Amino acid sequence: MVVLAASIVSKSGKVLVSRQFMDMSRIRIEGLLAAFPKLIGTGKQHTYVETENVRYVYQPIEALYLLLVTNKQSNILEDLETLRMLSKLVPEYSMSLDEEGICGTAFELIFAFDEVISLGHKENVTIAQVKQYCEMESHEEKLHKLVMQSKINETKDVMKRKASEIDKSKIEKNRGDKGGFMSLQSMGSGRIESSFNDMSISSTGSGFGSGSSFGLSTDVDSFSTKSKGRAPSAATAPPKGLGMQLGKSQRTNQFLESLKAEGEVILEDVQPKARQSRSAAPPLTDPVTLIVEEKLNVTLKRDGGVSNFDVQGTLSLQILNQEDAHIQVQIETGGNPGILFKTHPNMNKELFSNENILGLKDPSRPFPTGQTGDAAGVGLLKWRMQSTNEAMVPLTINCWPSVSGSETYVSIEYEASAMFDLRNVVVSVPLPALREAPNVRQIDGEWRYNSRNSIFEWAILLIDDSNRSGSVELVVPAADSSVFFPISVQFSATNTFSGLKAINILPLKGGAPPKFSQRTQLVAENYQVV
């Protein structure tokens, strides 16, 4: 079958929607469509007309015609099947089957026609799949934008806090030099009030990220939490009676309100957890910090088995002060034989192989120093592990959809390995396009429905020995089982497959070794059930 064009025309011959699938001139297509009303006879039972070169296959839809223009060599049965598929799609996008309704949804209908017909040939798709393909957005792009906005907001909070500390130090200095209330007045009370008014309420954006929690939160007490451990003073307390201060919260909540208006569900009860996960990586305080991070890429088969299991790890070093940079790091590995380690080119490979000590080839050179912002620091060691053993998988997901009449009962369960305690687990299950949220009958954890992407998100804040398994059961309209895949999973853990840890810092210039700390994290970077 070769479909030249798919169109919707009125009985008077007006073309409302037309999509061309083959390389033909516009004049040729317009001529074929203009000739169609003249070829339709009255009182005939069949719904196709043949000319010398093409065949018109059409179906009446109230006062309109849904029309396919094909070549004469195409299979009439396939033409009719394609026509029936398009006739089912038209009411899905146009609420009224008249000229006004069709013209109002012309672009949506053209996109839907493109999903059904490709290069003149019918695609093997269902109505639900066509709607899903047309409505899909990039979930990864959305998460990236939310994470970037969160970082921007946190940077603004840091800038405001630093500005307030500078103002406070100036006030205290003037108070010590001149004394009395007049020195405070000379600094300008309006500047102090506006500074604290701006920083008293701040928006922190989204809780998603590499160690993401579930949902969105607005941190209305960011200053009080970030100033923890410092005694409050009269100069740092926000002045009373600032009537305009409430207007700030309305502007900071506009982002959340816009998401709510578009169908997002904001879970207020998990906001404290989201704030804790964001602050899980505080600023560096120890002279030396070692960061162990493993990224997990897993693809599981829906019927059981592992098609891909890949762990990639890095050990990074951050040093605050130059005087602590002439060091070596003694490490200890977990003895996993399946892990292959590779040192940085500047590292002494023989020293690492013989003594498990990481040091530079030139001992007289220091390591780079200073915080590097969001970067992980100076990379010392990389490792990788691949396996096909399903016992190595920290979390398995089983999805059991079953159709009963006009409904599909979907049972999803997870089973977690005892190797890890998983945090901020989010299981994202695609659903057929729904107008309302699915009927959730039972769930272990929290859930929300992303109506724009038609994704059901199941969140478990912590999986430990008390809940190594759990399940959720929901009901949706009848759909094919393939609609519910692939299932994506996000989580983090404080343990790693390698078990690598630093046990000692060796100073090369003598003296006491600098104090060091270690951060360890396992992150599910690409974890799917297909």
Coordinates of C-alpha atoms in Angstrom, one line a residue:
M1 CA 0.0 0.0 0.0
V2 CA 1.2 3.5 -0.8
V3 CA -0.9 6.4 0.6
L4 CA -0.3 9.6 -1.3
A5 CA -2.3 11.9 1.1
A6 CA -4.8 11.8 4.0
S7 CA -7.4 14.5 4.2
I8 CA -10.6 15.7 5.8
V9 CA -12.9 17.5 3.4
S10 CA -16.4 18.9 3.6
K11 CA -19.2 17.7 1.4
S12 CA -19.0 21.0 -0.5
G13 CA -15.4 20.2 -1.4
K14 CA -13.6 22.4 1.1
V15 CA -10.3 20.9 2.3
L16 CA -10.0 21.2 6.1
V17 CA -7.0 19.1 6.9
S18 CA -4.5 17.5 4.4
R19 CA -1.3 15.6 5.0
Q20 CA 0.9 14.6 2.0
F21 CA 3.1 11.5 2.4
M22 CA 4.8 11.2 -1.0
D23 CA 6.9 13.6 -3.1
M24 CA 4.3 15.3 -5.2
S25 CA 3.7 18.9 -6.1
R26 CA 1.2 21.0 -4.3
I27 CA -0.7 21.7 -7.5
R28 CA -1.0 18.0 -8.1
I29 CA -2.4 17.3 -4.6
E30 CA -4.9 20.2 -4.8
G31 CA -6.0 19.0 -8.2
L32 CA -6.7 15.5 -6.9
L33 CA -8.7 16.8 -3.9
A34 CA -10.6 19.3 -6.0
A35 CA -11.7 16.4 -8.3
F36 CA -13.0 14.2 -5.4
P37 CA -16.4 15.9 -4.8
K38 CA -17.2 15.5 -8.5
L39 CA -16.5 11.8 -8.5
I40 CA -18.8 10.8 -5.6
G41 CA -22.0 9.3 -6.8
T42 CA -25.3 9.2 -4.9
G43 CA -26.9 6.0 -3.7
K44 CA -23.7 3.9 -4.0
Q45 CA -22.9 1.5 -1.2
H46 CA -19.1 1.3 -1.7
T47 CA -16.7 4.0 -0.4
Y48 CA -14.0 4.1 -2.9
V49 CA -13.6 5.7 -6.4
E50 CA -11.0 4.9 -8.9
T51 CA -9.7 7.1 -11.7
E52 CA -7.1 6.5 -14.3
N53 CA -4.1 7.1 -11.9
V54 CA -5.3 7.1 -8.3
R55 CA -7.9 5.6 -6.0
Y56 CA -10.0 7.6 -3.5
V57 CA -10.9 5.6 -0.3
Y58 CA -13.3 7.6 1.9
Q59 CA -15.6 7.4 4.8
P60 CA -18.4 9.8 5.8
I61 CA -18.0 11.5 9.2
E62 CA -21.3 13.4 9.8
A63 CA -21.1 16.3 7.3
L64 CA -17.4 15.6 6.4
Y65 CA -15.4 13.0 4.5
L66 CA -12.3 11.3 5.7
L67 CA -10.3 10.6 2.6
L68 CA -7.2 8.6 1.6
V69 CA -5.7 9.1 -1.8
T70 CA -3.7 6.0 -2.8
N71 CA -2.2 4.5 -6.0
K72 CA -4.2 1.9 -7.8
Q73 CA -1.7 -0.9 -6.9
S74 CA -2.4 -0.6 -3.2
N75 CA -4.3 -3.3 -1.3
I76 CA -7.9 -2.1 -0.8
L77 CA -8.1 -4.1 2.4
E78 CA -5.1 -2.3 3.9
D79 CA -6.5 1.0 2.7
L80 CA -9.8 0.3 4.6
E81 CA -7.9 -0.7 7.7
T82 CA -5.9 2.5 7.6
L83 CA -9.1 4.5 7.1
R84 CA -10.7 2.8 10.1
M85 CA -7.7 3.7 12.3
L86 CA -7.8 7.3 11.2
S87 CA -11.6 7.5 11.8
K88 CA -11.1 6.4 15.4
L89 CA -8.4 9.0 15.9
V90 CA -10.4 12.0 14.7
P91 CA -12.9 12.0 17.6
E92 CA -10.0 11.7 20.1
Y93 CA -8.7 15.1 19.1
S94 CA -11.7 17.0 17.8
M95 CA -14.6 17.3 20.3
S96 CA -17.0 18.4 17.5
L97 CA -17.0 16.8 14.1
D98 CA -17.7 19.9 12.1
E99 CA -15.6 22.4 10.1
E100 CA -14.9 24.6 13.1
G101 CA -13.9 21.7 15.4
I102 CA -11.7 20.1 12.7
C103 CA -9.9 23.4 11.9
G104 CA -9.3 24.1 15.6
T105 CA -7.4 20.8 16.0
A106 CA -5.8 20.6 12.5
F107 CA -2.2 20.4 13.7
E108 CA -3.0 17.7 16.3
L109 CA -4.7 15.7 13.6
I110 CA -1.8 16.1 11.2
F111 CA 0.7 14.9 13.9
A112 CA -1.6 11.9 14.6
F113 CA -1.8 11.0 10.9
D114 CA 2.0 11.1 10.8
E115 CA 2.2 8.5 13.6
V116 CA -0.2 6.2 11.7
I117 CA 1.3 6.6 8.2
S118 CA 5.0 6.8 7.5
L119 CA 6.3 7.3 3.9
G120 CA 3.0 6.1 2.6
H121 CA 2.8 2.9 4.6
K122 CA 0.7 2.1 7.7
E123 CA 2.6 1.7 11.0
N124 CA 1.6 -1.0 13.4
V125 CA 0.4 1.2 16.3
T126 CA -2.7 1.4 18.5
I127 CA -4.8 4.4 19.4
A128 CA -3.3 4.6 22.8
Q129 CA 0.2 4.5 21.4
V130 CA -0.5 7.3 18.9
K131 CA -1.8 9.5 21.7
Q132 CA 1.1 8.7 23.9
Y133 CA 3.6 9.5 21.1
C134 CA 2.0 12.8 20.3
E135 CA 1.8 13.9 24.0
M136 CA 5.2 12.8 25.1
E137 CA 7.7 15.3 26.5
S138 CA 11.3 14.9 27.4
H139 CA 11.3 13.8 31.1
E140 CA 15.1 14.1 31.3
E141 CA 15.0 17.7 30.0
K142 CA 12.4 18.6 32.5
L143 CA 14.4 17.2 35.4
H144 CA 17.6 18.9 34.1
K145 CA 15.8 22.3 34.1
L146 CA 14.4 21.7 37.6
V147 CA 17.8 20.7 38.9
M148 CA 19.5 23.8 37.3
Q149 CA 16.8 26.1 38.7
S150 CA 17.4 24.6 42.2
K151 CA 21.1 25.2 41.9
I152 CA 20.5 28.8 40.9
N153 CA 18.2 29.4 43.8
E154 CA 20.6 27.9 46.3
T155 CA 23.4 30.1 44.9
K156 CA 21.2 33.1 45.4
D157 CA 20.6 32.1 49.0
V158 CA 24.3 31.8 49.6
M159 CA 24.9 35.2 48.1
K160 CA 22.3 36.8 50.3
R161 CA 23.7 35.1 53.4
K162 CA 27.2 36.3 52.6
A163 CA 25.9 39.9 52.0
S164 CA 24.1 39.8 55.3
E165 CA 27.2 38.6 57.1
I166 CA 29.2 41.5 55.5
D167 CA 26.6 44.0 56.6
K168 CA 26.6 42.5 60.1
S169 CA 30.4 42.7 60.4
K170 CA 30.3 46.4 59.3
I171 CA 27.6 47.2 61.8
E172 CA 29.5 45.5 64.6
K173 CA 32.8 47.2 63.6
N174 CA 31.1 50.6 63.6
R175 CA 29.4 49.8 66.9
G176 CA 32.8 49.0 68.4
D177 CA 34.5 52.1 67.0
K178 CA 31.8 54.7 67.8
G179 CA 29.4 52.8 70.1
G180 CA 25.8 53.5 70.8
F181 CA 22.7 53.5 68.7
M182 CA 23.9 56.3 66.3
S183 CA 26.4 54.0 64.6
L184 CA 23.6 51.6 63.7
Q185 CA 21.6 54.5 62.3
S186 CA 24.5 55.7 60.2
M187 CA 24.5 52.4 58.3
G188 CA 21.0 52.9 57.1
S189 CA 18.3 50.8 58.6
G190 CA 16.5 50.5 55.2
R191 CA 19.4 48.6 53.8
I192 CA 19.4 46.1 56.6
E193 CA 15.6 45.6 56.4
S194 CA 15.6 45.1 52.7
S195 CA 18.5 42.6 52.9
F196 CA 16.7 40.4 55.4
N197 CA 13.4 40.9 53.7
D198 CA 14.9 39.4 50.5
M199 CA 16.5 36.5 52.2
S200 CA 13.8 35.6 54.7
I201 CA 11.8 33.6 52.2
S202 CA 13.4 31.9 49.2
S203 CA 12.3 29.3 46.7
T204 CA 14.5 26.2 46.3
G205 CA 12.9 24.8 43.2
S206 CA 12.8 21.1 42.7
G207 CA 13.8 18.2 44.9
F208 CA 14.8 16.0 42.0
G209 CA 18.5 15.3 41.3
S210 CA 21.1 12.6 41.7
G211 CA 20.1 12.1 45.3
S212 CA 16.6 13.2 44.6
S213 CA 13.6 13.1 46.9
F214 CA 10.0 13.0 45.7
G215 CA 8.0 16.1 44.9
L216 CA 8.7 19.8 45.1
S217 CA 9.3 21.9 48.1
T218 CA 9.4 25.6 49.1
D219 CA 12.0 26.3 51.8
V220 CA 10.5 29.2 53.8
D221 CA 13.0 28.9 56.6
S222 CA 16.2 28.6 54.6
F223 CA 18.0 31.3 56.5
S224 CA 17.2 29.8 59.9
T225 CA 18.3 26.3 58.9
K226 CA 21.5 27.5 57.1
S227 CA 22.5 29.6 60.1
K228 CA 22.2 26.7 62.5
G229 CA 24.8 26.7 65.2
R230 CA 25.2 30.5 65.4
A231 CA 23.5 32.4 68.2
P232 CA 21.0 34.9 66.9
S233 CA 21.5 38.6 67.6
A234 CA 19.3 41.7 67.4
A235 CA 21.0 42.7 64.2
T236 CA 20.3 39.4 62.5
A237 CA 16.6 39.1 63.4
P238 CA 14.2 40.3 60.7
P239 CA 12.6 43.5 61.9
K240 CA 9.0 43.3 62.9
G241 CA 6.2 45.1 61.2
L242 CA 7.4 44.6 57.6
G243 CA 4.0 44.6 55.9
M244 CA 5.4 44.0 52.4
Q245 CA 7.3 40.9 53.4
L246 CA 4.3 38.6 52.7
G247 CA 4.3 39.8 49.0
K248 CA 7.7 38.1 48.5
S249 CA 6.2 34.6 49.2
Q250 CA 3.7 35.1 46.4
R251 CA 6.5 35.7 43.8
T252 CA 8.5 32.7 45.1
N253 CA 5.6 30.4 44.8
Q254 CA 4.7 31.3 41.2
F255 CA 6.7 28.3 39.9
L256 CA 4.9 25.8 42.1
E257 CA 1.5 27.4 41.3
S258 CA 2.1 27.1 37.6
L259 CA 3.0 23.5 37.9
K260 CA -0.2 22.9 39.9
A261 CA -2.2 24.6 37.2
E262 CA -0.8 22.3 34.6
G263 CA -1.8 19.2 36.5
E264 CA 1.2 18.5 38.7
V265 CA 0.5 17.1 42.2
I266 CA 2.7 18.8 44.8
L267 CA 3.1 16.5 47.9
E268 CA 3.5 18.7 50.9
D269 CA 4.1 15.9 53.3
V270 CA 7.5 15.0 51.8
Q271 CA 8.9 18.5 51.7
P272 CA 11.2 18.0 54.8
K273 CA 12.7 14.9 53.2
A274 CA 13.4 16.8 49.9
R275 CA 15.3 19.5 51.9
Q276 CA 17.3 16.9 53.7
S277 CA 18.4 15.2 50.5
R278 CA 19.5 18.5 48.9
S279 CA 21.6 19.3 51.9
A280 CA 23.2 15.8 52.0
A281 CA 26.4 17.2 50.5
P282 CA 27.3 20.2 52.7
P283 CA 30.2 22.5 52.0
L284 CA 33.7 21.1 52.6
T285 CA 35.0 21.7 56.2
D286 CA 37.8 19.2 56.6
P287 CA 41.2 19.9 55.1
V288 CA 41.0 16.8 52.9
T289 CA 37.9 15.2 51.5
L290 CA 37.7 11.9 49.5
I291 CA 34.6 11.3 47.4
V292 CA 33.7 7.8 46.3
E293 CA 30.8 7.7 43.8
E294 CA 29.5 4.8 41.8
K295 CA 27.0 5.1 38.9
L296 CA 24.8 2.1 38.2
N297 CA 23.4 1.3 34.7
V298 CA 21.1 -1.7 34.6
T299 CA 18.6 -3.0 32.1
L300 CA 16.3 -5.8 33.4
K301 CA 14.0 -7.9 31.3
R302 CA 10.3 -7.8 32.1
D303 CA 10.2 -11.6 32.2
G304 CA 13.3 -12.0 34.4
G305 CA 17.0 -11.8 33.7
V306 CA 19.6 -9.1 33.2
S307 CA 20.5 -7.8 29.7
N308 CA 22.9 -5.1 31.0
F309 CA 24.6 -4.5 34.4
D310 CA 27.4 -1.9 34.5
V311 CA 28.9 -0.2 37.5
Q312 CA 31.3 2.8 37.0
G313 CA 33.0 4.2 40.0
T314 CA 35.4 7.1 40.7
L315 CA 37.5 8.2 43.7
S316 CA 38.1 12.0 43.8
L317 CA 40.1 14.2 46.1
Q318 CA 39.5 17.7 47.3
I319 CA 42.1 19.7 49.4
L320 CA 41.3 23.1 50.9
N321 CA 44.8 24.3 51.8
Q322 CA 48.1 24.3 49.9
E323 CA 50.0 23.1 53.0
D324 CA 48.0 19.9 53.0
A325 CA 48.6 19.1 49.3
H326 CA 51.8 17.0 49.7
I327 CA 50.2 13.8 50.7
Q328 CA 49.5 10.2 49.6
V329 CA 46.2 8.3 50.2
Q330 CA 46.1 4.8 51.5
I331 CA 43.0 2.9 50.5
E332 CA 41.3 -0.4 51.1
T333 CA 39.1 -2.2 48.6
G334 CA 36.4 -4.7 49.3
G335 CA 38.2 -7.5 47.5
N336 CA 35.6 -7.9 44.7
P337 CA 37.4 -9.9 42.0
G338 CA 35.0 -8.6 39.3
I339 CA 36.1 -5.0 39.6
L340 CA 38.9 -3.6 37.4
F341 CA 40.7 -0.5 38.8
K342 CA 42.5 2.1 36.7
T343 CA 44.6 4.9 38.1
H344 CA 45.0 8.4 36.7
P345 CA 48.0 8.8 34.3
N346 CA 49.7 11.0 36.9
M347 CA 49.5 8.4 39.6
N348 CA 52.3 6.0 40.6
K349 CA 50.8 2.7 39.3
E350 CA 53.4 0.5 40.9
L351 CA 52.8 2.1 44.3
F352 CA 49.1 1.4 44.0
S353 CA 49.5 -2.2 42.7
N354 CA 51.9 -3.2 45.5
E355 CA 50.7 -1.2 48.5
N356 CA 47.3 0.2 47.6
I357 CA 48.6 3.7 48.0
L358 CA 47.6 6.6 45.7
G359 CA 50.4 9.1 45.1
L360 CA 51.8 11.2 42.3
K361 CA 54.6 10.0 40.1
D362 CA 56.6 13.1 41.2
P363 CA 56.4 13.1 45.0
S364 CA 57.6 16.7 45.0
R365 CA 54.5 18.0 43.2
P366 CA 51.4 18.8 45.3
F367 CA 47.9 17.9 44.5
P368 CA 45.6 20.8 43.2
T369 CA 43.8 22.6 46.0
G370 CA 40.6 24.6 46.5
Q371 CA 37.0 23.8 46.2
T372 CA 35.8 23.2 42.6
G373 CA 32.2 23.9 43.0
D374 CA 29.9 21.2 41.6
A375 CA 32.9 19.3 40.2
A376 CA 33.9 16.1 42.0
G377 CA 37.5 17.3 42.6
V378 CA 40.7 15.7 41.3
G379 CA 40.1 12.2 39.9
L380 CA 42.5 9.6 41.4
L381 CA 41.0 6.3 40.5
K382 CA 38.3 4.8 38.3
W383 CA 36.8 1.3 38.3
R384 CA 34.2 -0.7 36.4
M385 CA 32.3 -3.9 37.0
Q386 CA 30.0 -5.8 34.6
S387 CA 27.9 -8.8 35.3
T388 CA 25.0 -10.9 34.1
N389 CA 24.3 -12.3 37.6
E390 CA 20.8 -11.3 38.6
A391 CA 21.8 -11.7 42.3
M392 CA 24.0 -8.6 42.0
V393 CA 21.0 -6.4 41.1
P394 CA 20.0 -4.2 44.2
L395 CA 16.4 -3.8 43.2
T396 CA 14.1 -5.8 41.0
I397 CA 10.7 -4.6 39.7
N398 CA 7.9 -7.0 38.6
C399 CA 4.9 -5.6 36.7
W400 CA 1.8 -7.8 36.1
P401 CA -0.9 -6.1 33.9
S402 CA -4.0 -8.2 33.4
V403 CA -7.1 -7.2 31.4
S404 CA -10.5 -7.8 32.8
G405 CA -13.4 -6.5 30.7
S406 CA -12.9 -2.8 30.0
E407 CA -10.2 -2.4 32.8
T408 CA -6.6 -3.4 33.3
Y409 CA -5.4 -4.4 36.7
V410 CA -1.7 -3.5 37.1
S411 CA 0.2 -5.1 40.0
I412 CA 3.7 -3.8 40.6
E413 CA 6.1 -5.1 43.2
Y414 CA 9.7 -4.5 44.2
E415 CA 12.2 -6.7 45.9
A416 CA 15.4 -5.2 47.3
S417 CA 18.6 -7.0 48.0
A418 CA 20.0 -7.0 51.6
M419 CA 23.3 -5.5 50.3
F420 CA 22.1 -1.9 50.2
D421 CA 19.7 0.4 52.0
L422 CA 18.1 2.4 49.2
R423 CA 17.0 6.0 49.6
N424 CA 14.6 8.3 47.7
V425 CA 13.4 5.5 45.4
V426 CA 11.1 6.6 42.6
V427 CA 9.6 4.0 40.2
S428 CA 8.2 5.6 37.0
V429 CA 5.6 3.5 35.1
P430 CA 4.2 4.7 31.8
L431 CA 0.4 4.5 31.5
P432 CA -2.0 4.8 28.6
A433 CA -3.2 8.4 28.1
L434 CA -5.7 9.1 30.8
R435 CA -7.9 12.1 31.5
E436 CA -7.8 11.4 35.3
A437 CA -5.4 9.8 37.7
P438 CA -5.6 6.0 37.9
N439 CA -7.5 4.2 40.7
V440 CA -4.8 3.2 43.2
R441 CA -6.2 0.4 45.4
Q442 CA -3.2 -0.4 47.5
I443 CA 0.3 1.0 47.8
D444 CA 3.4 0.8 50.0
G445 CA 4.7 4.3 49.9
E446 CA 3.6 7.5 48.2
W447 CA 2.5 8.2 44.6
R448 CA 1.6 10.9 42.1
Y449 CA 0.3 10.9 38.5
N450 CA 2.1 13.1 35.9
S451 CA -0.8 13.8 33.6
R452 CA 1.2 15.6 30.9
N453 CA 3.5 12.6 30.4
S454 CA 1.0 10.0 31.5
I455 CA 3.5 8.5 34.0
F456 CA 2.7 7.0 37.4
E457 CA 5.4 7.7 39.9
W458 CA 5.7 5.5 43.0
A459 CA 8.0 6.8 45.8
I460 CA 9.6 5.0 48.7
L461 CA 11.7 7.3 50.9
L462 CA 13.8 4.4 52.4
I463 CA 14.1 0.7 51.8
D464 CA 15.8 -1.1 54.6
D465 CA 15.4 -4.4 56.5
S466 CA 11.9 -3.4 57.5
N467 CA 10.5 -3.2 54.0
R468 CA 12.7 -5.2 51.6
S469 CA 9.6 -5.8 49.5
G470 CA 6.5 -3.8 48.6
S471 CA 3.7 -3.5 46.1
V472 CA 1.2 -1.3 44.5
E473 CA -2.1 -2.1 42.7
L474 CA -3.9 0.2 40.4
V475 CA -6.7 0.1 37.8
V476 CA -6.6 1.8 34.4
P477 CA -8.7 1.4 31.2
A478 CA -8.0 -1.7 29.1
A479 CA -4.6 -1.4 27.4
D480 CA -1.9 -3.6 25.9
S481 CA 0.7 -4.9 28.4
S482 CA 3.6 -3.3 26.4
V483 CA 2.2 0.2 27.3
F484 CA 3.5 -0.2 30.8
F485 CA 7.1 -0.5 29.8
P486 CA 9.9 0.6 30.0
I487 CA 9.8 1.2 33.7
S488 CA 12.5 3.6 35.0
V489 CA 13.9 3.6 38.6
Q490 CA 15.8 6.2 40.5
F491 CA 17.5 5.7 43.9
S492 CA 20.7 6.3 45.9
A493 CA 22.6 4.5 48.6
T494 CA 25.5 5.2 50.9
N495 CA 27.2 1.8 50.2
T496 CA 29.0 0.8 47.0
F497 CA 29.8 -2.4 45.2
S498 CA 33.5 -1.9 45.4
G499 CA 33.5 -1.3 49.2
L500 CA 36.4 1.1 48.6
K501 CA 37.4 3.4 51.5
A502 CA 40.4 5.5 52.5
I503 CA 42.1 4.3 55.7
N504 CA 44.9 6.8 56.1
I505 CA 46.5 10.0 54.8
L506 CA 50.3 9.9 54.5
P507 CA 52.0 13.3 54.7
L508 CA 55.2 13.5 52.5
K509 CA 56.8 16.4 54.4
G510 CA 56.5 15.0 57.9
G511 CA 54.3 16.2 60.7
A512 CA 50.8 15.1 61.7
P513 CA 48.6 13.9 58.8
P514 CA 45.7 16.3 58.0
K515 CA 42.2 15.5 59.1
F516 CA 40.2 13.9 56.3
S517 CA 36.6 12.9 55.7
Q518 CA 35.0 10.6 53.1
R519 CA 31.7 10.7 51.2
T520 CA 30.4 7.6 49.6
Q521 CA 27.4 7.3 47.3
L522 CA 25.8 4.9 44.8
V523 CA 23.5 6.4 42.2
A524 CA 21.1 4.7 39.8
E525 CA 22.0 6.7 36.6
N526 CA 20.1 4.6 34.1
Y527 CA 18.0 1.8 35.6
Q528 CA 15.2 0.3 33.5
V529 CA 12.9 -2.7 33.1
V530 CA 12.1 -3.2 29.4

